[in-house]
Amino acid sequence: MPRIAESRPAAEPSSAEQKERHRRILRAASRLGAEHGLEQVQMHDVAKAAGVAIATLYRYFPSKTHLFASVMNYQVERFSLTGSLPEGASPAQAVESLLVQMTHEMARRPKLSLAMIQANNQAQMAAAPAAAINDAVFQKVVADTAGLADESEENERRVRLIVHCWYGVLVSVLNGRMGMDEAEGDIRMAAGLLFADR
């Protein structure tokens, strides 16, 4: 199991050059994670693939757990910018479409997806900020997709429940316990139950 590094905060890139270096690291980790999974990826290999010094990698990502939790955030943000949703869809249909598309996308690279999930779970157990950011970002993507401008407790609970349901479905798909047709059916039912009256 990858270790959680000491609690020092990760550096945030500020200049254009630093931001590009940061993106290169995330892209390199994504490629290596898709090929090898979390346990087999070495930080030195990520630094080499990204063309950065190992000290630079550790400045932005104190551990492999931090790195892959950040990769998850990077992937979710990328998807939220590029995913296409049906025009004129109801909130339930829009959420269903988003989650089905994300399931297909994550199932294309199961080793990377499991690496991100494992790292995010470990970051949550350690109360690392990256995990809280991932939860908030993903929940905002779902709320925006459903058109929930009202941040009521009920709407927050609906979003949280659909995310938890989807997460369980996704893990079952990635572990080979559920086929894609069954996964899509479960996502469709959950979205309908939680968002049909929105």
Short mmCIF file of C-alpha atoms in Angstrom, two decimals:
data_model
loop_
_atom_site.label_atom_id
_atom_site.label_comp_id
_atom_site.label_asym_id
_atom_site.label_seq_id
_atom_site.Cartn_x
_atom_site.Cartn_y
_atom_site.Cartn_z
CA MET A 1 0.00 0.00 0.00
CA PRO A 2 1.46 3.41 -0.93
CA ARG A 3 2.39 5.48 2.05
CA ILE A 4 0.91 8.85 2.91
CA ALA A 5 3.81 11.25 3.21
CA GLU A 6 4.34 13.65 6.05
CA SER A 7 1.64 16.27 6.40
CA ARG A 8 3.52 19.08 4.71
CA PRO A 9 1.32 20.87 2.18
CA ALA A 10 1.96 20.30 -1.49
CA ALA A 11 3.29 23.26 -3.43
CA GLU A 12 0.87 24.91 -5.82
CA PRO A 13 2.17 25.87 -9.25
CA SER A 14 1.87 29.59 -9.88
CA SER A 15 3.77 30.52 -13.04
CA ALA A 16 2.79 29.30 -16.52
CA GLU A 17 5.96 27.18 -16.60
CA GLN A 18 5.16 25.57 -13.23
CA LYS A 19 1.57 24.87 -14.31
CA GLU A 20 2.78 23.18 -17.48
CA ARG A 21 5.27 21.09 -15.47
CA HIS A 22 2.44 20.16 -13.08
CA ARG A 23 0.22 19.06 -16.02
CA ARG A 24 3.10 17.03 -17.49
CA ILE A 25 3.45 15.17 -14.20
CA LEU A 26 -0.30 14.41 -14.09
CA ARG A 27 -0.30 13.23 -17.72
CA ALA A 28 2.77 11.03 -17.12
CA ALA A 29 1.21 9.53 -13.98
CA SER A 30 -2.00 8.88 -15.93
CA ARG A 31 -0.12 7.03 -18.67
CA LEU A 32 1.94 4.96 -16.24
CA GLY A 33 -1.06 4.25 -14.01
CA ALA A 34 -3.05 3.02 -17.01
CA GLU A 35 -0.21 0.63 -17.91
CA HIS A 36 0.83 -0.62 -14.48
CA GLY A 37 -1.67 0.26 -11.73
CA LEU A 38 -0.91 2.05 -8.48
CA GLU A 39 1.35 -0.48 -6.79
CA GLN A 40 3.72 -0.88 -9.75
CA VAL A 41 4.19 2.81 -10.56
CA GLN A 42 7.39 4.28 -9.12
CA MET A 43 7.75 8.01 -8.43
CA HIS A 44 11.14 8.03 -10.18
CA ASP A 45 9.48 6.66 -13.34
CA VAL A 46 6.82 9.38 -13.21
CA ALA A 47 9.49 12.08 -12.84
CA LYS A 48 11.46 10.65 -15.74
CA ALA A 49 8.38 10.35 -18.00
CA ALA A 50 7.37 13.92 -17.15
CA GLY A 51 10.89 15.26 -17.69
CA VAL A 52 11.18 16.73 -14.20
CA ALA A 53 13.56 16.25 -11.29
CA ILE A 54 12.37 13.88 -8.55
CA ALA A 55 12.54 16.79 -6.07
CA THR A 56 10.12 18.74 -8.28
CA LEU A 57 7.70 15.82 -8.32
CA TYR A 58 7.78 15.53 -4.53
CA ARG A 59 7.38 19.29 -4.12
CA TYR A 60 3.98 19.11 -5.87
CA PHE A 61 3.01 15.61 -4.73
CA PRO A 62 4.42 14.51 -1.34
CA SER A 63 3.52 10.85 -2.01
CA LYS A 64 2.18 8.51 -4.66
CA THR A 65 -1.18 8.67 -2.89
CA HIS A 66 -1.26 12.46 -3.26
CA LEU A 67 -0.20 12.13 -6.87
CA PHE A 68 -2.95 9.71 -7.90
CA ALA A 69 -5.62 11.51 -5.87
CA SER A 70 -4.61 14.60 -7.88
CA VAL A 71 -4.74 12.56 -11.10
CA MET A 72 -8.36 11.75 -10.22
CA ASN A 73 -9.15 15.45 -9.87
CA TYR A 74 -7.40 16.16 -13.17
CA GLN A 75 -9.38 13.42 -14.95
CA VAL A 76 -12.75 14.54 -13.50
CA GLU A 77 -12.12 18.16 -14.46
CA ARG A 78 -11.04 17.10 -17.97
CA PHE A 79 -14.17 15.03 -18.41
CA SER A 80 -16.47 17.77 -17.14
CA LEU A 81 -15.06 20.08 -19.82
CA THR A 82 -15.25 17.57 -22.69
CA GLY A 83 -18.23 15.32 -21.89
CA SER A 84 -21.28 15.84 -24.08
CA LEU A 85 -24.74 15.65 -22.55
CA PRO A 86 -28.07 15.35 -24.38
CA GLU A 87 -29.59 18.73 -25.17
CA GLY A 88 -32.93 19.37 -23.47
CA ALA A 89 -32.51 16.38 -21.15
CA SER A 90 -34.29 16.21 -17.83
CA PRO A 91 -32.09 16.36 -14.71
CA ALA A 92 -32.37 12.57 -14.31
CA GLN A 93 -31.42 11.97 -17.97
CA ALA A 94 -28.52 14.43 -17.79
CA VAL A 95 -27.09 12.84 -14.63
CA GLU A 96 -27.59 9.35 -16.08
CA SER A 97 -25.79 10.36 -19.29
CA LEU A 98 -22.88 11.93 -17.37
CA LEU A 99 -22.37 8.90 -15.12
CA VAL A 100 -22.74 6.35 -17.93
CA GLN A 101 -20.18 8.26 -20.02
CA MET A 102 -17.79 8.44 -17.07
CA THR A 103 -18.24 4.73 -16.39
CA HIS A 104 -17.36 3.90 -20.00
CA GLU A 105 -14.37 6.28 -19.89
CA MET A 106 -13.03 4.82 -16.65
CA ALA A 107 -13.64 1.23 -17.79
CA ARG A 108 -11.40 1.89 -20.81
CA ARG A 109 -8.42 2.24 -18.43
CA PRO A 110 -9.26 0.03 -15.46
CA LYS A 111 -5.78 0.02 -13.92
CA LEU A 112 -5.66 3.81 -13.86
CA SER A 113 -9.22 4.04 -12.54
CA LEU A 114 -8.52 1.60 -9.72
CA ALA A 115 -5.27 3.46 -8.94
CA MET A 116 -7.16 6.75 -8.63
CA ILE A 117 -9.89 5.20 -6.49
CA GLN A 118 -7.39 3.46 -4.20
CA ALA A 119 -5.35 6.64 -3.79
CA ASN A 120 -8.44 8.75 -3.14
CA ASN A 121 -9.65 6.27 -0.50
CA GLN A 122 -6.27 6.35 1.22
CA ALA A 123 -6.22 10.14 1.09
CA GLN A 124 -9.70 10.22 2.67
CA MET A 125 -8.55 7.95 5.51
CA ALA A 126 -5.62 10.31 6.12
CA ALA A 127 -7.91 13.36 5.82
CA ALA A 128 -5.71 14.68 3.01
CA PRO A 129 -7.04 17.82 1.30
CA ALA A 130 -6.85 16.22 -2.18
CA ALA A 131 -9.62 13.73 -1.32
CA ALA A 132 -11.95 16.45 -0.01
CA ILE A 133 -11.28 18.47 -3.16
CA ASN A 134 -12.07 15.45 -5.36
CA ASP A 135 -15.37 14.85 -3.55
CA ALA A 136 -16.36 18.51 -3.82
CA VAL A 137 -15.37 18.78 -7.49
CA PHE A 138 -17.24 15.64 -8.51
CA GLN A 139 -20.33 16.56 -6.51
CA LYS A 140 -20.33 20.01 -8.13
CA VAL A 141 -20.09 18.43 -11.61
CA VAL A 142 -23.11 16.25 -10.82
CA ALA A 143 -25.10 19.13 -9.28
CA ASP A 144 -24.36 21.36 -12.27
CA THR A 145 -25.33 18.56 -14.66
CA ALA A 146 -28.65 18.14 -12.83
CA GLY A 147 -29.19 21.92 -12.90
CA LEU A 148 -29.41 22.12 -9.12
CA ALA A 149 -28.77 25.79 -8.47
CA ASP A 150 -30.40 25.50 -5.03
CA GLU A 151 -27.79 24.20 -2.58
CA SER A 152 -30.38 22.89 -0.15
CA GLU A 153 -29.61 20.03 2.21
CA GLU A 154 -31.98 17.80 0.22
CA ASN A 155 -30.24 18.55 -3.08
CA GLU A 156 -26.82 17.97 -1.51
CA ARG A 157 -28.08 14.62 -0.20
CA ARG A 158 -29.41 13.63 -3.65
CA VAL A 159 -26.03 14.41 -5.20
CA ARG A 160 -24.14 12.59 -2.46
CA LEU A 161 -26.37 9.51 -2.83
CA ILE A 162 -26.01 9.29 -6.61
CA VAL A 163 -22.24 9.68 -6.31
CA HIS A 164 -22.07 6.89 -3.71
CA CYS A 165 -24.28 4.65 -5.85
CA TRP A 166 -22.24 5.33 -8.97
CA TYR A 167 -19.00 4.72 -7.11
CA GLY A 168 -20.21 1.26 -6.05
CA VAL A 169 -21.34 0.45 -9.59
CA LEU A 170 -18.03 1.65 -11.03
CA VAL A 171 -15.95 -0.45 -8.63
CA SER A 172 -18.07 -3.50 -9.51
CA VAL A 173 -17.46 -2.87 -13.23
CA LEU A 174 -13.72 -2.35 -12.73
CA ASN A 175 -13.44 -5.54 -10.65
CA GLY A 176 -15.34 -7.54 -13.27
CA ARG A 177 -18.32 -8.28 -11.01
CA MET A 178 -20.80 -6.35 -13.17
CA GLY A 179 -21.18 -5.95 -16.92
CA MET A 180 -21.73 -2.61 -18.61
CA ASP A 181 -25.41 -3.29 -19.45
CA GLU A 182 -26.21 -4.02 -15.81
CA ALA A 183 -24.18 -0.98 -14.70
CA GLU A 184 -26.07 1.30 -17.07
CA GLY A 185 -29.38 -0.09 -15.79
CA ASP A 186 -28.42 0.56 -12.18
CA ILE A 187 -27.24 4.10 -12.97
CA ARG A 188 -30.44 4.80 -14.91
CA MET A 189 -32.62 3.57 -12.03
CA ALA A 190 -30.68 5.51 -9.40
CA ALA A 191 -30.80 8.74 -11.42
CA GLY A 192 -34.52 8.28 -12.03
CA LEU A 193 -35.26 7.65 -8.36
CA LEU A 194 -33.19 10.58 -7.12
CA PHE A 195 -33.81 13.22 -9.79
CA ALA A 196 -37.12 12.42 -11.50
CA ASP A 197 -38.98 15.16 -9.60
CA ARG A 198 -36.37 17.87 -10.12
#
